[in-house]
Short mmCIF file of C-alpha atoms in Angstrom, two decimals:
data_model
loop_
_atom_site.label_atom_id
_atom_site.label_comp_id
_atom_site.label_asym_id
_atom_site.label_seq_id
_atom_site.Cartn_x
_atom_site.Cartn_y
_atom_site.Cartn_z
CA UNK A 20 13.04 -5.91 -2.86
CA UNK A 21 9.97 -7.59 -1.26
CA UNK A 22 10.89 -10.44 1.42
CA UNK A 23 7.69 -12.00 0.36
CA UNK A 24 6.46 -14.80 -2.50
CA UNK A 25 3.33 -14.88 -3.54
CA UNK A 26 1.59 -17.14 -6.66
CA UNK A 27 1.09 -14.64 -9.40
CA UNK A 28 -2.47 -16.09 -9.95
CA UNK A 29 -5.34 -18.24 -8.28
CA UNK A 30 -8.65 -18.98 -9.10
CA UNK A 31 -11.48 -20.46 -5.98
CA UNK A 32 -14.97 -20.72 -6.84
CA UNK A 33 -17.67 -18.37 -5.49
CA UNK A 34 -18.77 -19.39 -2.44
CA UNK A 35 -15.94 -21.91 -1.56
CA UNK A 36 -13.13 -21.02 0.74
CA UNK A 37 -9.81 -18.92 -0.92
CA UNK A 38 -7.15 -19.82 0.38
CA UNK A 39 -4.22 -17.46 -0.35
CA UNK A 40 0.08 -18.58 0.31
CA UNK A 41 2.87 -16.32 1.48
CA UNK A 42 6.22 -17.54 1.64
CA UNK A 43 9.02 -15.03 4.39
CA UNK A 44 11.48 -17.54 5.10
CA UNK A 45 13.79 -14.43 6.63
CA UNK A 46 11.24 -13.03 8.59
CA UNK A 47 12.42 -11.26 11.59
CA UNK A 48 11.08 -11.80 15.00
CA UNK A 49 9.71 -8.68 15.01
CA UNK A 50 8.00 -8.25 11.86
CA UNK A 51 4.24 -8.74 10.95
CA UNK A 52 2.96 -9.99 8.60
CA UNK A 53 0.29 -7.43 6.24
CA UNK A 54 -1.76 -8.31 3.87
CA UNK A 55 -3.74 -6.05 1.88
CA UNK A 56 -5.93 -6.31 -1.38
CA UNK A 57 -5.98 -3.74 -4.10
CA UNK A 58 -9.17 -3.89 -6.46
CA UNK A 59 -9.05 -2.50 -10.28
CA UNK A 60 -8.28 1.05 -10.14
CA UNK A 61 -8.65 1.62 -6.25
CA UNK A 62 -6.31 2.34 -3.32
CA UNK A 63 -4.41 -0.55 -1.59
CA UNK A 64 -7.34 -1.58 0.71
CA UNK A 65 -5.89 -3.28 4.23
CA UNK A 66 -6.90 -6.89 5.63
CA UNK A 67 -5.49 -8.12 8.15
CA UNK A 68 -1.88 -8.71 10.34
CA UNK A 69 -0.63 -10.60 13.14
CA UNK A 70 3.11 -11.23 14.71
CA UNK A 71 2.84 -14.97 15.55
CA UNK A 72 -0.99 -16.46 16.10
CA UNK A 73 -3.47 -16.90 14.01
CA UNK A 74 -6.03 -13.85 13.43
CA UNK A 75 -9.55 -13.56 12.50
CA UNK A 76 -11.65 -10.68 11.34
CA UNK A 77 -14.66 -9.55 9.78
CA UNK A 78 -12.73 -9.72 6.58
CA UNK A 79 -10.76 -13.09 6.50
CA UNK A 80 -8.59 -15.36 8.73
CA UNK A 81 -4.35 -15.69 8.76
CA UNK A 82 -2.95 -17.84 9.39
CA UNK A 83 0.46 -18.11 10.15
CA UNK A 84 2.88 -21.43 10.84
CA UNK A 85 4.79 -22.13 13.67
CA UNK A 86 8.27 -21.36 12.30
CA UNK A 87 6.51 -17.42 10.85
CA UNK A 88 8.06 -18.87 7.45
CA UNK A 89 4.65 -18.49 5.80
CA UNK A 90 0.80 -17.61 6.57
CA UNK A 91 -2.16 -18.36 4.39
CA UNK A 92 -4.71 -15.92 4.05
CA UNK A 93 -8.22 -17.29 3.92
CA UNK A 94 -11.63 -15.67 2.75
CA UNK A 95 -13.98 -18.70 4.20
CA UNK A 96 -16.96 -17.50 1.62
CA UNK A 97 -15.42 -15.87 -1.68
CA UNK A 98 -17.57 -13.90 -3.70
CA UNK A 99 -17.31 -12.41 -6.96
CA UNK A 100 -16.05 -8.83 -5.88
CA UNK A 101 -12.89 -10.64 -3.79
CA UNK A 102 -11.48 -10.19 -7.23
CA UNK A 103 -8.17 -8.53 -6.78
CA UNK A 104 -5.08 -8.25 -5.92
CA UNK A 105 -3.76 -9.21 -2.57
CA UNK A 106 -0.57 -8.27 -1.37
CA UNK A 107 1.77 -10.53 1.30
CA UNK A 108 4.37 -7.78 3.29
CA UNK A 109 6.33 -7.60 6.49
CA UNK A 110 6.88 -4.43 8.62
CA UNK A 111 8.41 -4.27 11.83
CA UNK A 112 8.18 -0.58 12.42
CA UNK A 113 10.52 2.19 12.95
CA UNK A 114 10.88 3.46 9.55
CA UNK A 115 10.27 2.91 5.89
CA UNK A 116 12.67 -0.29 5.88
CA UNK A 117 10.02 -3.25 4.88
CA UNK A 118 7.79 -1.40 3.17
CA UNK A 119 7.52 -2.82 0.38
CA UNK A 120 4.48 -4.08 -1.83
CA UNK A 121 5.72 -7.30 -4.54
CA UNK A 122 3.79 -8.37 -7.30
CA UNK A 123 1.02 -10.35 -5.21
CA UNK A 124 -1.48 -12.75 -6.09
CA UNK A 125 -4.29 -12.10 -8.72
CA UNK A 126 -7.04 -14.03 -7.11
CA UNK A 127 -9.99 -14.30 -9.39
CA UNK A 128 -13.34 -15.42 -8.58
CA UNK A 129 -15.11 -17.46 -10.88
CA UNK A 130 -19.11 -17.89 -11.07
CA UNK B 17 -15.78 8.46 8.96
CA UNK B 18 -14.08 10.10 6.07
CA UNK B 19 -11.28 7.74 4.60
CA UNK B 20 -7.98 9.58 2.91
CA UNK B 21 -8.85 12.01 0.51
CA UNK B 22 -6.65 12.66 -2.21
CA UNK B 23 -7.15 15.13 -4.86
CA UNK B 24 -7.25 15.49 -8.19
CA UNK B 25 -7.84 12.35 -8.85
CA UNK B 26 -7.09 12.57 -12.33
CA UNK B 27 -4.45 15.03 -14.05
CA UNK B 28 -3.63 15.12 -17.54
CA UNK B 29 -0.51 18.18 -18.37
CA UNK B 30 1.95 18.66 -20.72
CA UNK B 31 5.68 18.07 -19.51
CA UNK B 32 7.94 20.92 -18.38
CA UNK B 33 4.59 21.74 -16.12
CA UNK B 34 4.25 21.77 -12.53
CA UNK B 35 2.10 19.11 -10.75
CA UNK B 36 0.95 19.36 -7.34
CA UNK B 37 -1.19 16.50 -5.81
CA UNK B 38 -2.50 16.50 -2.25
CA UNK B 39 -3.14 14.63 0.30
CA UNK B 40 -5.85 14.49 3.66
CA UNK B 41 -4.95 11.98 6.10
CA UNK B 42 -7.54 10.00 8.17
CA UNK B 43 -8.47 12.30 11.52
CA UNK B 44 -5.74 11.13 14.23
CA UNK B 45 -3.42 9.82 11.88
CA UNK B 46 -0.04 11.18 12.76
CA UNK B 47 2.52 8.72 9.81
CA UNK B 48 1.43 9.68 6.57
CA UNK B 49 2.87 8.26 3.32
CA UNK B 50 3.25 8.41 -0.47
CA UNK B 51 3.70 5.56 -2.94
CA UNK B 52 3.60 5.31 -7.33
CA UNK B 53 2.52 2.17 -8.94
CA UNK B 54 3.25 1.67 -12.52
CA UNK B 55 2.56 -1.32 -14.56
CA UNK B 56 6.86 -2.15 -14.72
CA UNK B 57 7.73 -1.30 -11.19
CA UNK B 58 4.22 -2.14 -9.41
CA UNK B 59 4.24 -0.19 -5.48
CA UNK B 60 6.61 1.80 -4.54
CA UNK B 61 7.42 3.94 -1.49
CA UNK B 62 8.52 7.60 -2.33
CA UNK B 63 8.40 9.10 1.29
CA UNK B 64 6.94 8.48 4.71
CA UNK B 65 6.24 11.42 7.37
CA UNK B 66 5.51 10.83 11.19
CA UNK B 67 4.17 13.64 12.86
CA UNK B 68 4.63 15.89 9.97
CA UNK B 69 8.28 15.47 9.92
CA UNK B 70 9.98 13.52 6.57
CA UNK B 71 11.69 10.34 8.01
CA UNK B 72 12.84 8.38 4.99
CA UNK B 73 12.59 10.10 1.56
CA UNK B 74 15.10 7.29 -0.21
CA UNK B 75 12.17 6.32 -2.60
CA UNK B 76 11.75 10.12 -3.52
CA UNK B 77 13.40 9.59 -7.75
CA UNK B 78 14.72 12.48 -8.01
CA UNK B 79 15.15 16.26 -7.24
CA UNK B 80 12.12 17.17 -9.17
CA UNK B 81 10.05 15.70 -6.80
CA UNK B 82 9.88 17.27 -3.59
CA UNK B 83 6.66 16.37 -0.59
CA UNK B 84 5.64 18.58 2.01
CA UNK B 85 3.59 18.19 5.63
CA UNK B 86 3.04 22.07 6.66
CA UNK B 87 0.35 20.20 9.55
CA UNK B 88 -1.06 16.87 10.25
CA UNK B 89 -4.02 17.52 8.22
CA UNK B 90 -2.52 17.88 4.10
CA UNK B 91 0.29 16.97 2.44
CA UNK B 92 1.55 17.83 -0.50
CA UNK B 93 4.02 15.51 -3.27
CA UNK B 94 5.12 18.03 -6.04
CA UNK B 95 6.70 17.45 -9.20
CA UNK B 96 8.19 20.21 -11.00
CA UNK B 97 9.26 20.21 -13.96
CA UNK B 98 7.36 16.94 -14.91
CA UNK B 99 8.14 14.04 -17.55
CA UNK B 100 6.47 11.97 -19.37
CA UNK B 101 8.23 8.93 -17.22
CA UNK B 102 6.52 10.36 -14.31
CA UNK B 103 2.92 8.89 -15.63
CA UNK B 104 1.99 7.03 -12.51
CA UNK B 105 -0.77 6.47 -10.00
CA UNK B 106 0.12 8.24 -6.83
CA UNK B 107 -1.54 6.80 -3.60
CA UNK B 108 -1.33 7.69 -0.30
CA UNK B 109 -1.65 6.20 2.86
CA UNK B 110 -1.87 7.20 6.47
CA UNK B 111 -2.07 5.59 9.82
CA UNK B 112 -1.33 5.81 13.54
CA UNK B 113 2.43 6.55 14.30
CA UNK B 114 4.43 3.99 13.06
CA UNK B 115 7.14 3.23 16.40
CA UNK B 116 9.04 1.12 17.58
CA UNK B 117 6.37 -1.59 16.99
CA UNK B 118 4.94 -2.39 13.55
CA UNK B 119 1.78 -2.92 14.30
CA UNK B 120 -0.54 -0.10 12.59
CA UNK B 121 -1.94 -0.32 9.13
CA UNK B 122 -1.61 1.91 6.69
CA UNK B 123 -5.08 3.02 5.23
CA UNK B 124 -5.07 4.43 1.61
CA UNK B 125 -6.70 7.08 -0.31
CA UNK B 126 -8.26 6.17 -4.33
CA UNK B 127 -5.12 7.74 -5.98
CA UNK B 128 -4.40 10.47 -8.81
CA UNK B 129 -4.12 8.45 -11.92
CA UNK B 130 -1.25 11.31 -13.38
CA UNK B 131 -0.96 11.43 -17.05
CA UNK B 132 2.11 13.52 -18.63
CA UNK B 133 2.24 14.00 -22.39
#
């Protein structure tokens, strides 16, 4: 089973800021946190991860809390093709324990 | 630079048949992995190689299906004899070994949408 929750659905505005929740309240210490997006009818496409700070890339930021209970994903300028699915997961390493994709969020972008 | 390839992408056969799907992992990639998603069970992880070698094949269904890594360049995830239950959309996925430290993405190919009648 996934150690993540995620909304099932969100809707942002083109243009305006997405901001995307992930709840791992049993996060280990060593575990990242993933998150990936997954377009209609395309491979899993990755994002971004981090251990404890806060990340930024091209892509989007993360941000994750002090405690590592949860992290926010954030796409600062969404546009229409952000439409997907994005996908919250933790992986430590080692082997295929954590690897595990839930349901996600369907974010959709509206005009 | 070429992403994972994955071929056929589509396959449409009648049960009882053989299917063989394959897999190129990104250049330098040494873990390589297989996953299905279906509508009902969404993601799932059938098997996961590191350096060609099968570490964890718990998400592998059943004996029909059966993957292979002859060298860190293709991999092959065969089903034989196939079901209609086994209608899926295969991905995989490769990345840089996978240690003790979880800290390498997993990039993934487009998939073979798989259709058994």
């Amino acid at each position: 089973d996934a150690k993540t929750t995620q909304p099932p659905s969100m809707d942002c505005a083109e243009g305006r800021a997405a901001n995307l929740p992930c709840n791992h309240s049993t996060i280990s210490g060593n575990e990242y946190v993933y998150w990936y997006r997954q377009i209609h009818s395309q491979g899993p496409q990755y994002i971004i991860h981090g251990l404890k700070n806060n990340e930024t890339n091209e892509m989007a930021s993360l941000i994750i809390t002090e405690d590592r209970k949860s992290s926010t994903l954030i796409l600062p300028h969404a546009t229409l093709r952000d439409t997907a699915v994005y996908y919250c997961m933790l992986y430590s390493g080692g082997g295929a324990d954590g690897l595990t994709f839930g349901k996600g969020t369907h974010l959709i972008i509206q005009p | 630079d070429a992403g994972v390839i994955q071929s056929p992408r589509h396959e449409v056969t009648e049960m009882g048949q053989e299917v063989t799907l394959r897999c190129k992992p990104i250049s330098g990639h040494n873990s390589l992995f297989w996953y299905r998603q279906t509508m009902m069970r969404g993601l799932e992880l059938l098997i996961y190689f590191n350096n060609n070698v099968p570490i964890d094949d718990s998400g592998m269904p059943e004996d029909r299906f059966s993957a292979k890594m002859p060298n860190a360049s293709f991999s092959t995830l065969k089903i034989q004899p196939s079901e209609p239950r086994d209608s899926a959309v295969y991905f995989c996925a490769s990345s840089l070994r996978q240690g003790a430290v979880g800290n390498q993405p997993q990039h993934f190919g487009d998939g073979t949408r798989l259709s058994i009648l």
